[in-house]
Short mmCIF file of C-alpha atoms in Angstrom, two decimals:
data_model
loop_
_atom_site.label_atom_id
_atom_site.label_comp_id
_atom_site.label_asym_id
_atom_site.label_seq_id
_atom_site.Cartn_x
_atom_site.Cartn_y
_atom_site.Cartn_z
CA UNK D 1 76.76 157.12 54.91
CA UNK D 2 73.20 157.42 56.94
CA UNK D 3 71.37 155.02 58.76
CA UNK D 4 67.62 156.21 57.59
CA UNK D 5 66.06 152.92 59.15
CA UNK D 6 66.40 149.80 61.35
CA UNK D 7 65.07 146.89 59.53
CA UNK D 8 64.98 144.06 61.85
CA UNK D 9 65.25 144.28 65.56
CA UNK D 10 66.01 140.50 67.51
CA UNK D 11 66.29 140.40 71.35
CA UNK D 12 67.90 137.04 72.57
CA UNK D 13 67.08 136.37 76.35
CA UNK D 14 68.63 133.96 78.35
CA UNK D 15 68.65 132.77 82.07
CA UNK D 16 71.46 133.55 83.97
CA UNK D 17 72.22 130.52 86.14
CA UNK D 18 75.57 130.50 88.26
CA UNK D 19 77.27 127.59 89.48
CA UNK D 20 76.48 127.43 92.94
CA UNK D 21 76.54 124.75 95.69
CA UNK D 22 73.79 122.64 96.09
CA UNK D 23 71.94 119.62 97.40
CA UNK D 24 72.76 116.18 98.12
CA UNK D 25 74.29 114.73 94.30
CA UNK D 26 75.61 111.11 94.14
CA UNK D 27 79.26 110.21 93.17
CA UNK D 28 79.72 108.22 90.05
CA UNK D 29 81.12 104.46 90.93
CA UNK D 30 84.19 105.22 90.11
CA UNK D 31 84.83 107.63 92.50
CA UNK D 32 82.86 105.83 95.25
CA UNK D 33 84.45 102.89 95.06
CA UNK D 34 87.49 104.68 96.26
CA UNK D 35 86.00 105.04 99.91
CA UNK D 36 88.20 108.41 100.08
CA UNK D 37 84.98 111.26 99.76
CA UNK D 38 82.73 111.86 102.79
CA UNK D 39 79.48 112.54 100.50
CA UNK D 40 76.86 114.18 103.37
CA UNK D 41 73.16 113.59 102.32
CA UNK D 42 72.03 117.20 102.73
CA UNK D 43 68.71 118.28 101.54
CA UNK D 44 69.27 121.58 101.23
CA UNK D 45 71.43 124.21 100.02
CA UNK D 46 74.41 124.43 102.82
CA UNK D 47 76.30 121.24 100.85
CA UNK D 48 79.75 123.43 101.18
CA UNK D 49 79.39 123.84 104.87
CA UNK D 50 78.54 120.28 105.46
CA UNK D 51 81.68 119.23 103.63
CA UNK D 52 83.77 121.74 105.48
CA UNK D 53 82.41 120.40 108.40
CA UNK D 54 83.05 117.05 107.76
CA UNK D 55 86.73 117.77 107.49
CA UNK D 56 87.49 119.93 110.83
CA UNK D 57 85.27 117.37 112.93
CA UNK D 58 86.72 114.15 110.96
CA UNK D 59 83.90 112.19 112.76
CA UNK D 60 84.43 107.83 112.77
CA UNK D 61 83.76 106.14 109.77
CA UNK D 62 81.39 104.65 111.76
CA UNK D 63 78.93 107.06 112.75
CA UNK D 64 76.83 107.75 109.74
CA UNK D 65 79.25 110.53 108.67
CA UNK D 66 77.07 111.28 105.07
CA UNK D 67 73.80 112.05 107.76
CA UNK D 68 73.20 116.57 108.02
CA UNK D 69 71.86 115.62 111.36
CA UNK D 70 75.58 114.59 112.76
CA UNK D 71 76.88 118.49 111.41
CA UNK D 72 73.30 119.96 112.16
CA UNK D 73 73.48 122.87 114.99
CA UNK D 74 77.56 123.30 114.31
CA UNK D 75 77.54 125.42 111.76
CA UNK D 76 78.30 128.07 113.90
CA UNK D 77 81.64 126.90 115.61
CA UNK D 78 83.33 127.94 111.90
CA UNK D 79 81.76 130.56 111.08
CA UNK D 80 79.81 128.42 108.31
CA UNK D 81 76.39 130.12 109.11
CA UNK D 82 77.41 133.36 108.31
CA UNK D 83 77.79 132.45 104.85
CA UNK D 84 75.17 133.42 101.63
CA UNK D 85 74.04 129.94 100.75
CA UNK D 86 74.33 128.24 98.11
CA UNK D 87 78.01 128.93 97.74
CA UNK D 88 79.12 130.01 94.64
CA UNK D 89 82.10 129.15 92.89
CA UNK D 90 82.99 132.88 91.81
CA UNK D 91 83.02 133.09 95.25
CA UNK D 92 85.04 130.90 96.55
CA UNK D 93 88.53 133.34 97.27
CA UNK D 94 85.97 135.73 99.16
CA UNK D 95 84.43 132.93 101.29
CA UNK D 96 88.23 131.32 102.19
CA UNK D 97 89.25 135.00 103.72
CA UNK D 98 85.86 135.30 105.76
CA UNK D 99 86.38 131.66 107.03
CA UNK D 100 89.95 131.85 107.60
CA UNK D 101 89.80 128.22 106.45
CA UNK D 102 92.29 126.95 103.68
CA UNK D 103 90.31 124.76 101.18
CA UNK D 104 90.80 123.60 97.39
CA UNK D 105 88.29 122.30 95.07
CA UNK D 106 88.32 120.30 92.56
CA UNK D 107 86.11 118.32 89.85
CA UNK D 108 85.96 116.35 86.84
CA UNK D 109 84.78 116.84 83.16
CA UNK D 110 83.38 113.45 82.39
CA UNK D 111 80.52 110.95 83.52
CA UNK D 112 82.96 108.76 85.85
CA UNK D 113 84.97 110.78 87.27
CA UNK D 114 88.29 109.81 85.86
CA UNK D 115 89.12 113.24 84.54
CA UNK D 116 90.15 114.80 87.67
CA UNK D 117 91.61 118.54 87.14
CA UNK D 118 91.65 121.25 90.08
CA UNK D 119 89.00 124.20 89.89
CA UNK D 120 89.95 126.27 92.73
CA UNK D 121 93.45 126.37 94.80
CA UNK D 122 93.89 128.09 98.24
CA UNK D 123 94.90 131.39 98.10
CA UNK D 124 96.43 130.79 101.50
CA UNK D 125 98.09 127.05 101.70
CA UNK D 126 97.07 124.65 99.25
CA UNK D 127 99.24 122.09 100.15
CA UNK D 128 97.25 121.79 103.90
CA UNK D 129 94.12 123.12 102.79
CA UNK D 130 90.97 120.95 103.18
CA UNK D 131 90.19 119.01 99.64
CA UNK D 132 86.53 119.45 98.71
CA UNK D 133 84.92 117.70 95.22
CA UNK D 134 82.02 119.57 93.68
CA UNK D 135 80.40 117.94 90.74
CA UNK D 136 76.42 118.85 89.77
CA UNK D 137 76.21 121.71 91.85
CA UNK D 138 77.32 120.01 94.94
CA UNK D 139 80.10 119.93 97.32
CA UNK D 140 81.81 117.18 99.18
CA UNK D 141 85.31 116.21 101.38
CA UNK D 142 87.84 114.45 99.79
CA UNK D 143 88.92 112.82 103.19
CA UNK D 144 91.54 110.37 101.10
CA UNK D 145 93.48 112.56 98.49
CA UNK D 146 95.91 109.78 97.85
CA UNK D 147 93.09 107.14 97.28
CA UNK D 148 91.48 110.07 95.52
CA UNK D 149 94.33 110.11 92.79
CA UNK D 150 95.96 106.34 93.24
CA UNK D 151 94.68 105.23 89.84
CA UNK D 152 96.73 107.19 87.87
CA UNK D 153 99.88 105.74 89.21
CA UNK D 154 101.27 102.31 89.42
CA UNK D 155 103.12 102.95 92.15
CA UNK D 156 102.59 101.00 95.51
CA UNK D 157 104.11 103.32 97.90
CA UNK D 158 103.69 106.53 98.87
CA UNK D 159 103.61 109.47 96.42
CA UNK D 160 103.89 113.20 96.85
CA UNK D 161 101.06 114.77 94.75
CA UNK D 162 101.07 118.60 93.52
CA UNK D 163 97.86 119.69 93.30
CA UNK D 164 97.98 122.49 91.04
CA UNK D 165 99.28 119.99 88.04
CA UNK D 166 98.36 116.41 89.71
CA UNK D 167 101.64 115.12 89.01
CA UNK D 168 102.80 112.67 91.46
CA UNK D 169 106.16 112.30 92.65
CA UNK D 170 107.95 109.14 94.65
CA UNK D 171 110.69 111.98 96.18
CA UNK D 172 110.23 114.37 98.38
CA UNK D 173 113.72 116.31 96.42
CA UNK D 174 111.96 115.37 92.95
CA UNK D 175 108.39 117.44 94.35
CA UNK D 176 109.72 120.11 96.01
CA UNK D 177 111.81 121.03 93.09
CA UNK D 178 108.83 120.36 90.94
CA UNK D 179 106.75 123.23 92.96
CA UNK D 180 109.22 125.72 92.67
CA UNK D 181 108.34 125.87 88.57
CA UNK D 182 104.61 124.48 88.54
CA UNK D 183 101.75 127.29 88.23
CA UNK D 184 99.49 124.73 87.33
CA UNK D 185 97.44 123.60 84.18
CA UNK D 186 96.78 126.69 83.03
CA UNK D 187 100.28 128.04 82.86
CA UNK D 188 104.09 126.94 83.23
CA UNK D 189 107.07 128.63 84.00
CA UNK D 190 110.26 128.38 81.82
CA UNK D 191 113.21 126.72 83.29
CA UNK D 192 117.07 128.47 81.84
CA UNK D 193 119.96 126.32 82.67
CA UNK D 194 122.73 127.65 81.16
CA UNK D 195 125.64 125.44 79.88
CA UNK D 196 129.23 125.39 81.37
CA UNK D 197 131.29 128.41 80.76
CA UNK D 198 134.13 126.18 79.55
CA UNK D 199 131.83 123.47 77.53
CA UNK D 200 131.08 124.49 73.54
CA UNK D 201 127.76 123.83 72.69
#
């Protein structure tokens, strides 16, 4: 068979907009009612190192800690303003290596902020890596993880949280055993215990 003409020709254009980290964005009720997220007011487009910031200088609750002008000038202490701004989340493994920071992200798929899930684990220690939030193209510190996560348990005392999974355990026995088979949402491991040689099954 021979293609002897081209009827109809249709060109479909669209803008290419990545996710990127942006200004100032204000956390649904939910999730500021939880006093656990240091939310910095920036005006421009630095939000990620303003919430990295927030975290390695842990300022007072008291001293306007969601004002740019208390991180303004310290960018440079962490190497923050040598990065391409806004920050974008394809980027995010790239930028942890040329910070030598260890930071996790994470976000939520609905309007209040109730359906928490992680978007981006450190490569390098997630467990003590700095928690960050980014929702509409903005970035901020979860300063609180525990108040971050404490409505999805019942339980008063403390809790051991994975954050690849956000399972929550009262144990530490129960979480560390838990880690050793947890890859996270987006896969699982298979767990073979085999029976006793002597016991018929």
């Amino acid at each position: 068979m021979v293609m002897r003409e081209i009827a109809v020709t249709r060109v479909l254009i669209a803008r290419y907009e990545p996710l990127v980290g942006r200004r100032y964005a204000a956390l649904p009720a939910f999730l500021a009612n939880k006093k656990a997220i240091i939310n910095v007011r920036n005006q421009d487009s630095r939000c990620f190192g303003y919430a990295i910031l927030a975290a390695k200088l842990d300022l007072d609750h008291h001293d306007h800690v969601d004002r740019p002008s208390k991180y303004d000038g310290r960018f440079h202490e962490f190497g923050l303003d040598r990065l391409a701004y806004p920050v974008q989340l394809d980027s995010l493994e790239e930028v942890e290596q040329q910070l030598g920071v260890a930071f996790n992200v994470f976000s939520f798929f609905d309007d209040e902020g109730k359906g928490r899930y992680p978007l981006y684990l450190s490569r390098v220690d997630a467990n003590n890596a700095i928690d960050l939030l980014y929702w509409d193209s903005h970035f901020a510190w979860i300063k609180y993880f525990g108040s971050f996560m404490r409505d999805i348990t019942k339980h008063r005392g403390g809790v051991f949280w994975c954050k690849r999974c956000l399972c929550h355990f009262t144990l530490q026995t129960a979480y560390d055993a838990h880690k050793q088979w947890c890859t996270g949402i987006e896969g699982c491991k298979t767990f073979h215990k085999m029976p006793d040689s002597k016991k018929k099954v």
